XYZ file of N, CA and C in Angstrom:
777
model
N 100.585 96.083 115.558
C 99.843 95.283 116.356
C 100.929 94.707 117.128
N 100.424 94.115 118.440
C 101.819 93.237 118.661
C 101.393 92.016 118.605
N 102.795 91.448 118.549
C 102.815 89.971 117.753
C 103.188 89.081 119.162
N 104.176 89.979 120.108
C 105.116 89.524 121.430
C 104.070 87.954 122.250
N 105.072 87.215 121.883
C 104.355 85.967 122.610
C 103.238 84.930 121.644
N 103.120 86.058 120.596
C 102.418 85.137 119.543
C 102.520 83.980 119.143
N 102.077 82.925 118.611
C 102.435 81.843 118.112
C 102.539 81.467 116.855
N 103.980 81.973 115.736
C 103.558 82.096 114.281
C 104.093 81.006 113.824
N 104.172 80.573 112.694
C 104.560 79.388 111.541
C 104.919 79.965 110.332
N 106.065 79.899 109.752
C 106.148 80.655 108.724
C 106.876 79.420 107.765
N 106.079 78.946 106.901
C 106.584 78.139 105.797
C 107.692 78.902 104.714
N 108.459 77.727 103.901
C 109.307 78.134 103.290
C 110.214 79.505 103.920
N 110.444 78.954 105.248
C 111.521 79.863 105.874
C 113.109 80.013 105.731
N 113.575 79.231 105.187
C 115.032 78.733 105.223
C 115.598 79.918 104.490
N 114.624 80.515 103.294
C 115.288 81.437 102.546
C 114.670 82.198 102.283
N 115.210 83.768 101.408
C 114.571 84.784 100.784
C 113.293 85.170 101.341
N 112.068 85.064 100.869
C 111.089 86.298 101.897
C 110.597 85.375 103.356
N 110.430 84.237 103.224
C 110.179 83.308 104.102
C 110.801 83.709 105.644
N 112.314 83.653 105.557
C 113.100 83.826 106.021
C 113.369 85.428 106.640
N 113.407 86.607 105.759
C 112.987 87.626 106.480
C 111.840 87.678 107.107
N 110.713 87.040 106.939
C 109.622 87.342 107.651
C 109.515 87.051 109.065
N 110.345 85.453 109.233
C 110.752 85.082 110.371
C 111.568 85.838 111.504
N 112.725 86.084 110.484
C 113.501 87.161 111.139
C 112.917 88.387 111.616
N 111.924 89.370 111.234
C 111.616 90.131 111.616
C 110.270 90.306 112.500
N 109.746 89.007 112.475
C 108.622 88.342 113.612
C 109.433 88.358 114.730
N 110.238 87.628 114.707
C 111.010 86.915 116.055
C 111.656 88.535 116.394
N 111.813 89.371 115.695
C 112.320 90.752 116.158
C 111.572 91.406 117.420
N 110.138 90.670 116.679
C 109.023 91.632 117.406
C 108.541 91.011 118.868
N 109.092 89.718 118.722
C 108.518 89.035 119.926
C 107.789 87.872 119.730
N 107.686 87.789 118.599
C 106.901 86.348 118.137
C 107.730 85.315 118.538
N 107.218 84.142 118.876
C 107.365 82.323 118.901
C 107.412 81.906 117.711
N 108.334 82.179 117.270
C 108.243 81.407 115.590
C 108.773 79.990 115.244
N 107.542 78.823 115.036
C 108.483 77.855 113.919
C 108.886 78.217 112.700
N 109.781 77.897 112.539
C 110.347 77.504 110.833
C 110.729 76.394 110.200
N 109.509 76.767 109.228
C 109.517 75.283 108.176
C 110.198 75.833 107.177
N 110.662 74.566 106.372
C 111.240 74.592 105.093
C 111.828 73.058 104.720
N 111.751 72.549 103.565
C 112.040 71.538 102.980
C 113.566 71.567 102.900
N 114.547 72.443 102.879
C 115.904 72.438 103.640
C 116.397 72.789 104.459
N 116.341 71.013 105.311
C 116.105 70.823 107.006
C 117.450 71.580 107.154
N 118.322 71.680 106.836
C 119.563 72.631 107.560
C 119.292 74.230 107.519
N 118.763 74.638 106.516
C 118.382 75.808 106.244
C 117.162 76.383 107.397
N 116.337 75.473 107.677
C 115.372 75.510 108.701
C 115.960 75.427 109.573
N 117.013 74.911 110.509
C 117.736 75.002 111.692
C 118.100 75.855 111.883
N 119.019 76.535 110.416
C 120.065 77.560 110.711
C 119.102 78.705 110.914
N 117.906 79.460 110.510
C 117.282 79.804 110.759
C 116.539 80.151 112.268
N 116.138 78.908 112.362
C 115.767 78.760 113.743
C 116.436 79.030 114.922
N 118.056 78.982 114.786
C 118.984 79.038 115.990
C 119.336 80.531 115.729
N 119.238 81.305 114.214
C 119.701 82.641 114.490
C 118.153 83.436 115.241
N 117.266 83.552 115.247
C 116.437 84.157 115.902
C 115.136 83.322 117.352
N 116.439 82.189 117.636
C 115.455 82.031 118.731
C 114.137 81.239 118.757
N 114.127 80.723 117.602
C 112.635 79.881 117.117
C 112.876 78.534 117.145
N 111.762 77.836 116.714
C 111.857 76.484 116.623
C 111.823 75.742 114.936
N 112.764 74.788 114.838
C 112.646 74.522 113.365
C 111.596 73.227 113.527
N 111.036 73.234 112.637
C 110.218 72.055 111.547
C 110.217 72.199 110.236
N 111.287 71.572 109.653
C 111.517 71.301 108.844
C 110.708 70.031 107.908
N 110.238 69.911 106.687
C 109.551 69.113 105.927
C 108.614 69.632 104.805
N 107.985 69.086 104.385
C 106.727 69.040 103.469
C 105.823 69.992 103.679
N 105.722 71.523 103.341
C 104.079 71.863 103.910
C 103.119 72.279 102.862
N 103.296 71.153 101.893
C 102.028 71.475 100.792
C 101.322 70.107 100.685
N 101.713 68.854 100.492
C 100.824 67.536 100.714
C 100.191 67.567 102.267
N 98.951 66.876 101.694
C 98.319 66.549 102.927
C 98.679 66.193 104.316
N 99.439 65.188 104.023
C 100.316 64.396 105.275
C 101.392 65.550 105.785
N 102.037 66.451 105.229
C 103.112 67.274 105.804
C 102.699 68.417 106.301
N 101.325 68.793 105.893
C 100.742 70.031 106.424
C 100.100 69.922 107.439
N 99.788 68.406 107.936
C 99.150 67.913 109.044
C 100.370 68.007 110.094
N 101.635 67.183 109.810
C 102.901 66.963 110.775
C 102.786 68.055 110.720
N 103.496 68.883 110.278
C 103.649 71.015 110.506
C 102.718 71.463 111.679
N 101.540 71.258 111.172
C 100.185 72.305 112.172
C 100.746 71.429 113.556
N 100.470 69.899 113.350
C 100.668 69.508 114.945
C 101.782 69.316 115.665
N 103.132 69.680 114.687
C 104.559 70.143 115.374
C 104.351 71.319 115.925
N 103.688 72.302 115.249
C 103.693 73.726 115.543
C 103.029 73.829 116.971
N 101.600 73.068 116.739
C 101.141 73.316 117.992
C 101.709 72.569 119.488
N 102.576 71.773 119.494
C 103.041 70.853 120.343
C 103.767 71.537 120.863
N 104.730 72.395 120.033
C 105.873 73.291 120.263
C 105.171 74.548 120.969
N 104.024 75.374 120.329
C 103.571 76.753 120.665
C 102.727 76.422 121.672
N 101.760 75.436 121.862
C 100.327 75.359 122.489
C 99.607 75.934 121.442
N 99.567 76.742 120.948
C 98.393 77.138 119.991
C 99.339 78.146 118.321
N 98.273 77.948 117.502
C 99.205 78.896 116.376
C 98.563 80.593 116.156
N 98.606 81.289 116.350
C 98.057 82.146 116.166
C 98.177 82.658 114.772
N 99.089 82.685 113.636
C 99.252 83.366 113.180
C 100.071 82.210 112.061
N 99.854 82.135 110.980
C 99.940 81.179 109.507
C 100.650 82.101 108.508
N 101.741 81.959 108.319
C 102.561 82.838 106.969
C 102.334 81.800 106.159
N 101.923 81.144 105.021
C 101.798 80.361 104.222
C 103.135 81.263 102.917
N 104.443 80.996 102.889
C 105.355 81.252 102.517
C 105.943 80.317 101.350
N 105.597 79.122 101.214
C 106.413 78.330 100.471
C 105.828 78.842 98.710
N 106.335 78.439 97.971
C 106.031 78.416 96.710
C 107.004 78.227 95.412
N 106.875 77.837 94.734
C 107.323 77.456 93.266
C 106.819 78.032 92.023
N 108.181 78.002 91.004
C 107.703 78.320 89.629
C 108.246 77.543 88.604
N 107.873 76.797 87.974
C 107.890 75.561 87.198
C 107.954 76.131 85.658
N 107.847 75.436 85.099
C 107.966 75.524 83.408
C 108.104 76.889 82.729
N 107.930 76.299 81.617
C 107.833 77.786 80.347
C 106.369 77.388 79.075
N 106.260 78.491 79.281
C 104.906 78.568 78.242
C 104.169 76.928 78.027
N 103.854 77.014 76.934
C 102.698 75.439 76.963
C 103.620 74.201 76.900
N 104.910 74.452 76.963
C 105.651 73.171 76.854
C 105.933 72.690 78.441
N 105.335 73.272 79.606
C 104.958 73.228 80.798
C 104.389 71.821 80.997
N 104.815 70.843 81.505
C 104.269 69.592 81.592
C 103.125 69.501 82.338
N 102.866 68.234 82.694
C 102.236 67.690 83.465
C 102.156 67.937 84.572
N 103.445 67.333 85.041
C 104.355 67.332 86.614
C 104.316 68.880 87.239
N 104.502 69.318 86.071
C 105.022 71.123 86.763
C 103.757 71.938 86.495
N 102.914 71.362 86.093
C 101.318 72.023 86.494
C 100.911 71.718 87.757
N 101.039 70.317 87.717
C 100.280 69.822 89.157
C 101.305 70.062 90.437
N 102.654 69.942 90.347
C 103.591 70.880 91.254
C 102.851 72.503 91.510
N 102.951 72.841 91.071
C 102.449 74.328 91.023
C 101.102 74.495 91.375
N 100.043 73.390 91.193
C 98.854 73.880 92.109
C 98.922 72.640 93.602
N 99.819 72.235 93.838
C 100.024 71.394 94.685
C 100.922 72.500 95.945
N 101.638 73.230 95.155
C 102.420 73.955 96.198
C 101.986 75.544 96.218
N 101.716 76.223 95.757
C 100.879 77.425 95.864
C 99.812 77.686 95.891
N 98.968 76.501 95.731
C 97.464 77.071 95.908
C 96.687 75.140 97.160
N 97.059 74.332 97.145
C 96.472 73.501 97.800
C 97.082 73.196 99.314
N 98.638 73.640 99.112
C 99.558 74.132 100.213
C 98.506 74.640 101.438
N 97.805 76.116 100.793
C 97.497 76.981 101.934
C 95.596 76.347 102.080
N 94.914 75.717 101.283
C 93.628 74.914 101.486
C 93.905 73.777 102.706
N 95.143 73.597 102.672
C 95.231 71.974 103.585
C 95.278 72.905 104.690
N 96.357 73.881 104.542
C 96.679 74.526 106.209
C 95.600 74.953 106.823
N 94.527 76.044 106.084
C 93.245 76.614 106.416
C 92.360 75.682 106.903
N 92.161 74.380 106.611
C 91.097 73.161 107.058
C 91.708 72.883 108.492
N 93.083 72.946 108.206
C 93.337 72.274 109.958
C 93.259 73.469 111.086
N 93.189 75.064 110.113
C 93.373 75.815 111.229
C 92.020 76.931 111.715
N 91.384 76.946 110.666
C 89.928 77.656 111.099
C 89.058 77.201 111.818
N 88.943 75.864 112.025
C 88.316 75.006 112.881
C 88.502 76.081 114.890
N 89.495 75.936 115.108
C 89.887 76.063 116.155
C 90.175 77.459 116.331
N 90.223 78.715 115.000
C 90.352 79.780 115.184
C 88.874 80.536 114.890
N 88.062 79.971 114.484
C 86.492 80.386 114.597
C 86.004 80.317 115.908
N 86.002 79.302 116.917
C 85.603 78.831 118.081
C 86.343 79.824 119.081
N 87.348 80.399 118.816
C 88.058 81.494 119.653
C 87.895 82.717 119.248
N 87.854 83.353 118.125
C 87.146 84.457 117.336
C 88.589 85.083 117.186
N 89.577 84.600 116.599
C 90.492 85.224 116.109
C 91.639 84.349 115.470
N 92.617 84.725 114.350
C 93.596 84.242 113.764
C 94.286 84.974 113.172
N 95.183 84.737 112.248
C 95.485 85.604 111.191
C 96.145 84.663 110.129
N 96.001 84.422 109.056
C 96.575 83.419 107.618
C 96.863 84.340 106.335
N 97.850 84.483 106.307
C 98.730 85.391 105.423
C 99.738 84.555 104.186
N 99.252 84.626 102.988
C 99.916 84.151 101.844
C 100.746 84.894 101.332
N 101.960 84.237 100.854
C 102.543 85.060 100.094
C 102.363 84.617 98.535
N 101.865 85.469 97.691
C 100.999 85.445 96.285
C 102.284 85.828 95.736
N 101.827 86.775 94.777
C 102.982 87.515 93.703
C 101.788 88.536 93.072
N 102.683 89.538 92.407
C 101.748 90.919 91.474
C 101.849 90.001 89.908
N 101.675 88.482 89.837
C 101.614 87.639 89.198
C 100.431 87.355 89.434
N 99.415 87.320 91.039
C 98.601 86.468 91.155
C 97.048 87.823 90.715
N 97.772 88.755 90.550
C 96.492 90.218 90.524
C 97.078 90.464 88.968
N 97.786 90.361 88.249
C 98.342 90.935 86.877
C 98.125 89.513 85.941
N 99.370 89.122 85.299
C 99.832 87.924 84.914
C 101.606 87.685 84.963
N 101.963 86.528 84.047
C 103.106 86.662 84.772
C 103.692 86.173 82.379
N 104.344 86.951 81.973
C 104.905 86.636 80.838
C 105.989 85.513 81.002
N 105.535 84.483 80.151
C 106.617 83.055 79.841
C 106.172 82.140 80.871
N 104.831 82.187 81.588
C 105.035 81.119 83.003
C 103.675 81.095 82.934
N 103.204 79.964 82.980
C 101.537 80.250 82.681
C 100.983 79.383 84.256
N 101.887 78.433 84.562
C 101.812 77.377 85.524
C 101.761 78.029 86.997
N 102.945 79.216 86.966
C 102.926 79.912 87.979
C 101.833 81.150 88.061
N 101.908 82.031 86.880
C 100.374 82.505 87.177
C 99.050 82.324 87.228
N 98.490 81.154 86.586
C 97.316 80.653 87.004
C 97.215 80.039 88.483
N 98.326 79.517 89.087
C 98.431 79.228 90.457
C 98.581 80.043 91.438
N 98.862 81.388 90.941
C 99.340 82.296 91.937
C 97.880 83.584 91.852
N 97.930 83.558 90.816
C 95.753 83.550 90.588
C 95.032 82.752 91.738
N 95.247 81.619 91.446
C 94.101 80.801 92.359
C 94.370 80.938 94.229
N 95.807 80.845 94.152
C 95.870 81.323 95.330
C 95.797 83.058 96.409
N 95.379 83.664 95.409
C 94.665 84.993 95.385
C 93.109 84.971 95.609
N 93.211 84.224 94.762
C 91.455 84.213 94.784
C 91.254 82.968 96.198
N 91.471 82.302 96.352
C 91.585 81.513 97.888
C 91.910 82.221 99.068
N 92.564 82.845 98.722
C 92.716 83.678 100.256
C 91.591 84.818 100.063
N 91.044 85.220 99.056
C 89.782 86.341 99.104
C 88.832 85.777 99.729
N 88.594 84.283 99.339
C 87.419 83.445 99.786
C 87.550 83.403 101.322
N 88.678 82.773 101.704
C 88.703 82.951 103.005
C 87.993 84.395 103.768
N 88.640 85.598 103.326
C 88.614 86.611 103.699
C 87.255 86.627 104.206
N 86.361 86.780 102.654
C 84.496 86.722 102.537
C 83.979 86.187 103.546
N 84.407 84.768 103.688
C 83.426 83.864 104.551
C 83.778 84.097 106.371
N 85.267 84.386 106.638
C 85.352 84.299 107.880
C 85.952 85.621 108.526
N 86.027 86.783 107.810
C 86.650 87.988 108.671
C 85.646 88.296 109.267
N 84.110 88.087 109.655
C 83.489 88.330 110.847
C 83.541 87.345 111.723
N 84.451 86.588 111.834
C 84.641 85.387 112.551
C 85.710 86.275 113.460
N 86.210 87.098 112.926
C 87.229 87.593 113.879
C 89.164 87.389 112.989
N 88.952 86.868 111.946
C 90.138 86.014 111.237
C 90.407 86.790 109.917
N 91.797 87.376 109.973
C 92.237 87.972 109.385
C 93.192 87.814 107.785
N 92.508 88.036 106.747
C 93.622 87.218 105.887
C 94.213 88.415 104.923
N 95.173 87.840 104.405
C 95.769 88.624 103.329
C 96.925 87.946 102.815
N 97.041 88.947 101.545
C 97.842 88.232 100.662
C 99.168 89.239 99.784
N 100.030 88.832 100.023
C 101.385 89.501 99.795
C 101.535 89.396 98.157
N 101.780 90.516 97.737
C 101.701 90.331 96.240
C 102.919 91.149 95.717
N 103.517 90.976 95.750
C 105.175 91.955 95.425
C 105.424 91.544 93.867
N 106.140 92.585 92.908
C 106.906 91.928 91.822
C 108.104 91.450 92.419
N 109.523 91.765 91.550
C 110.589 91.236 91.600
C 110.983 91.312 93.198
N 111.660 90.600 93.403
C 112.195 90.446 94.808
C 113.353 89.663 95.035
N 114.754 90.025 95.220
C 115.899 89.713 95.219
C 116.286 87.762 95.753
N 115.323 87.025 95.643
C 115.629 85.757 95.454
C 116.005 84.534 94.733
N 115.628 83.596 95.317
C 116.531 82.590 94.277
C 115.788 82.200 93.517
N 114.730 82.489 93.141
C 113.937 82.604 91.956
C 113.987 83.750 90.898
N 114.334 85.135 91.517
C 114.703 86.009 90.690
C 115.686 85.991 89.711
N 116.659 85.193 90.867
C 118.186 85.185 90.276
C 118.294 83.846 89.119
N 116.849 82.990 89.359
C 117.021 82.106 87.877
C 116.236 82.110 87.187
N 115.469 83.719 86.939
C 114.560 84.089 85.870
C 115.473 84.897 85.005
N 116.366 84.859 84.612
C 117.053 85.157 83.786
C 116.918 86.522 82.896
N 116.641 86.381 81.237
C 115.981 87.603 81.196
C 115.141 88.116 81.258
N 114.522 87.259 82.200
C 113.233 88.146 82.553
C 113.185 89.288 83.921
N 114.371 88.698 84.551
C 114.487 90.337 85.557
C 114.549 91.269 85.458
N 114.714 91.521 83.740
C 114.498 93.195 83.391
C 112.853 93.682 83.498
N 112.169 92.549 83.277
C 110.734 92.719 83.474
C 110.379 92.936 84.999
N 110.649 91.843 85.612
C 110.566 91.991 87.199
C 111.068 93.081 87.589
N 112.096 93.688 87.372
C 112.305 95.015 87.805
C 112.086 96.312 87.511
N 111.335 96.004 86.884
C 110.604 97.377 86.066
C 110.298 98.801 87.271
N 109.673 97.967 88.300
C 109.389 98.844 89.495
C 110.189 98.722 90.949
N 111.585 98.268 90.215
C 112.524 97.817 91.521
C 112.481 96.628 91.834
N 113.663 95.880 91.911
C 113.867 94.535 92.580
C 114.088 94.861 94.107
N 113.083 94.466 94.804
C 113.533 94.638 96.657
C 113.909 93.379 97.355
N 114.355 93.732 98.312
C 115.232 92.790 99.477
C 113.758 91.847 99.630
N 114.165 90.556 99.873
C 113.241 90.032 100.959
C 113.347 90.955 101.985
N 113.897 91.791 102.638
C 113.643 92.378 103.957
C 112.485 93.647 103.750
N 112.843 94.442 102.520
C 111.999 95.062 102.340
C 110.313 94.648 102.122
N 110.254 93.438 101.719
C 108.799 93.036 101.711
C 108.251 92.605 103.376
N 109.595 91.997 103.906
C 109.082 91.276 105.528
C 108.683 92.917 105.815
N 109.904 94.116 106.098
C 108.913 95.281 106.346
C 107.407 95.788 106.083
N 107.370 95.349 104.665
C 106.132 95.891 104.035
C 104.916 95.358 104.781
N 105.429 93.809 104.924
C 104.379 92.763 106.073
C 103.792 93.670 106.825
N 104.722 94.066 107.739
C 104.987 94.080 109.437
C 104.040 95.299 109.651
N 104.360 96.100 108.245
C 103.525 97.463 108.489
C 101.880 96.662 108.236
N 101.915 96.124 107.563
C 100.420 95.917 106.652
C 99.707 94.828 107.947
N 100.702 94.460 109.043
C 99.582 93.430 110.036
C 99.124 94.717 111.063
N 99.244 96.065 110.796
C 98.769 96.604 111.625
C 97.387 97.648 111.402
N 97.240 97.727 110.072
C 95.761 97.734 109.567
C 95.241 96.705 108.833
N 95.321 95.601 108.685
C 94.737 94.442 108.212
C 94.345 94.529 106.685
N 94.266 95.507 105.661
C 93.920 95.155 104.570
C 94.488 94.106 103.983
N 93.644 93.526 103.245
C 93.707 92.388 102.775
C 95.160 92.257 101.688
N 95.185 93.496 100.812
C 96.501 93.227 99.634
C 97.569 94.178 100.343
N 98.655 92.925 100.468
C 100.235 93.618 101.231
C 100.702 94.092 99.796
N 101.081 95.150 99.139
C 101.472 95.709 98.261
C 102.995 96.060 98.022
N 104.068 95.475 98.363
C 105.583 95.892 98.319
C 105.898 97.157 97.331
N 105.087 96.870 96.262
C 105.558 97.105 95.398
C 103.958 98.054 94.875
N 103.521 99.535 95.580
C 102.650 100.259 95.625
C 101.927 100.358 93.930
N 102.862 100.395 93.338
C 102.604 100.668 91.680
C 101.497 99.543 91.111
N 101.673 98.471 91.627
C 100.686 97.203 91.661
C 99.729 97.519 91.375
N 99.037 98.431 92.373
C 97.545 99.016 92.880
C 97.069 99.564 91.714
N 98.013 100.504 91.244
C 97.690 101.093 89.892
C 97.375 100.516 88.567
N 98.546 99.263 88.419
C 98.136 98.125 87.105
C 97.249 97.268 87.526
N 96.736 97.236 88.556
C 95.475 95.932 88.854
C 94.559 96.819 88.365
N 94.498 98.211 88.714
C 92.845 99.049 88.300
C 92.944 99.089 86.670
N 94.057 98.870 86.458
C 94.193 99.425 84.577
C 93.516 97.966 84.107
N 94.074 97.300 84.505
C 93.609 95.624 84.148
C 92.383 95.368 84.235
N 91.584 95.870 85.193
C 90.360 95.508 85.672
C 89.546 96.389 84.758
N 89.827 97.989 84.641
C 88.802 98.951 83.978
C 89.041 98.712 82.253
N 90.253 98.489 81.737
C 90.606 98.241 80.393
C 91.407 97.007 80.234
N 90.453 96.169 80.534
C 91.385 94.696 80.311
C 92.205 94.602 78.886
N 91.624 95.017 78.090
C 92.037 94.553 76.133
C 93.254 95.497 76.489
N 93.158 97.216 76.299
C 94.648 97.603 77.007
C 95.292 97.048 77.431
N 94.851 96.864 78.627
C 96.070 95.800 79.498
C 96.678 94.629 78.280
N 96.059 93.835 78.368
C 96.558 92.766 77.498
C 97.668 92.675 76.522
N 96.811 94.142 75.461
C 97.498 94.827 74.467
C 99.331 95.356 74.898
N 99.126 95.857 76.399
C 100.448 95.548 76.493
C 101.331 94.573 76.651
N 100.434 94.038 77.691
C 101.162 92.817 77.955
C 102.084 91.632 76.861
N 101.061 91.893 75.216
C 101.523 91.135 74.431
C 102.777 91.689 73.806
N 102.729 93.187 73.794
C 103.890 93.931 73.926
C 105.197 93.745 74.639
N 105.336 93.563 75.398
C 106.068 92.737 76.327
C 106.644 91.426 75.744
N 105.322 90.391 75.665
C 105.703 89.198 75.253
C 106.265 89.360 73.800
N 106.028 90.177 72.689
C 106.720 90.438 71.457
C 108.206 90.994 71.380
N 108.377 91.735 72.525
C 109.575 92.155 73.095
C 110.691 90.933 73.171
N 110.348 90.691 74.113
C 111.123 88.772 74.727
C 111.467 88.165 73.451
N 109.904 87.764 72.505
C 110.506 86.833 71.358
C 111.455 87.622 70.403
N 110.920 89.029 70.123
C 112.242 89.146 69.509
C 113.853 89.587 69.513
N 113.490 89.746 71.082
C 115.192 89.122 71.504
C 115.786 87.645 71.317
N 114.846 86.850 71.551
C 115.137 85.490 71.236
C 114.773 84.838 72.933
N 114.402 84.996 73.853
C 113.987 85.038 74.960
C 112.834 84.230 75.036
N 112.336 84.167 74.198
C 110.849 83.358 74.728
C 110.494 82.967 73.162
């Protein structure tokens, strides 16, 4: 799928998967707007790839509106939106109200707000691509962090709704759902790194390459770890067996004093 000269926005692109996506897309000729709360990182990536830095909030209503306006002003129009910004907050039922609210704001509402602004134009012209960086946790679950697991499930669910609603309008929606990726979030996972690395911890560049390949076939799920597809089937077809297996992992971590 050609992206040369396409106008692309990547949120959370100062580091990790977002940075790798921006680099990969720019290498293919896309005109990339680089967004991140870390303004210095956004500028650095933009300079590196010949893109345009638009640092700031990509979750709040005003922040998303400002980013869309800035991107349109620079690009002339947005062809693809990569909603990559995400957070992981809290542990267990001890996660507080603010942690739950922040997880919902960044991991879910950021996508809702961007879609509200992008879809009318895309529908009228009959094309557009909306890609969210979710997680395997959004298809399965995540040990230890309910706010992350629930918000990533909601992220995938919203992307599914968008796809079901707009695919006949020429709009492609995709959800990237990796397991362990060597990002700052992974480095801060502590003992949970072992579980996240069960099928290998990928580099952000690996995820970007898997995403680039996925852009050519338009399938909804982008699975950099192919085994996730098998786990997803097992979860759906024998849910209690799946939950028993997850509970065994939970008990192992409890026995180790991790959770």
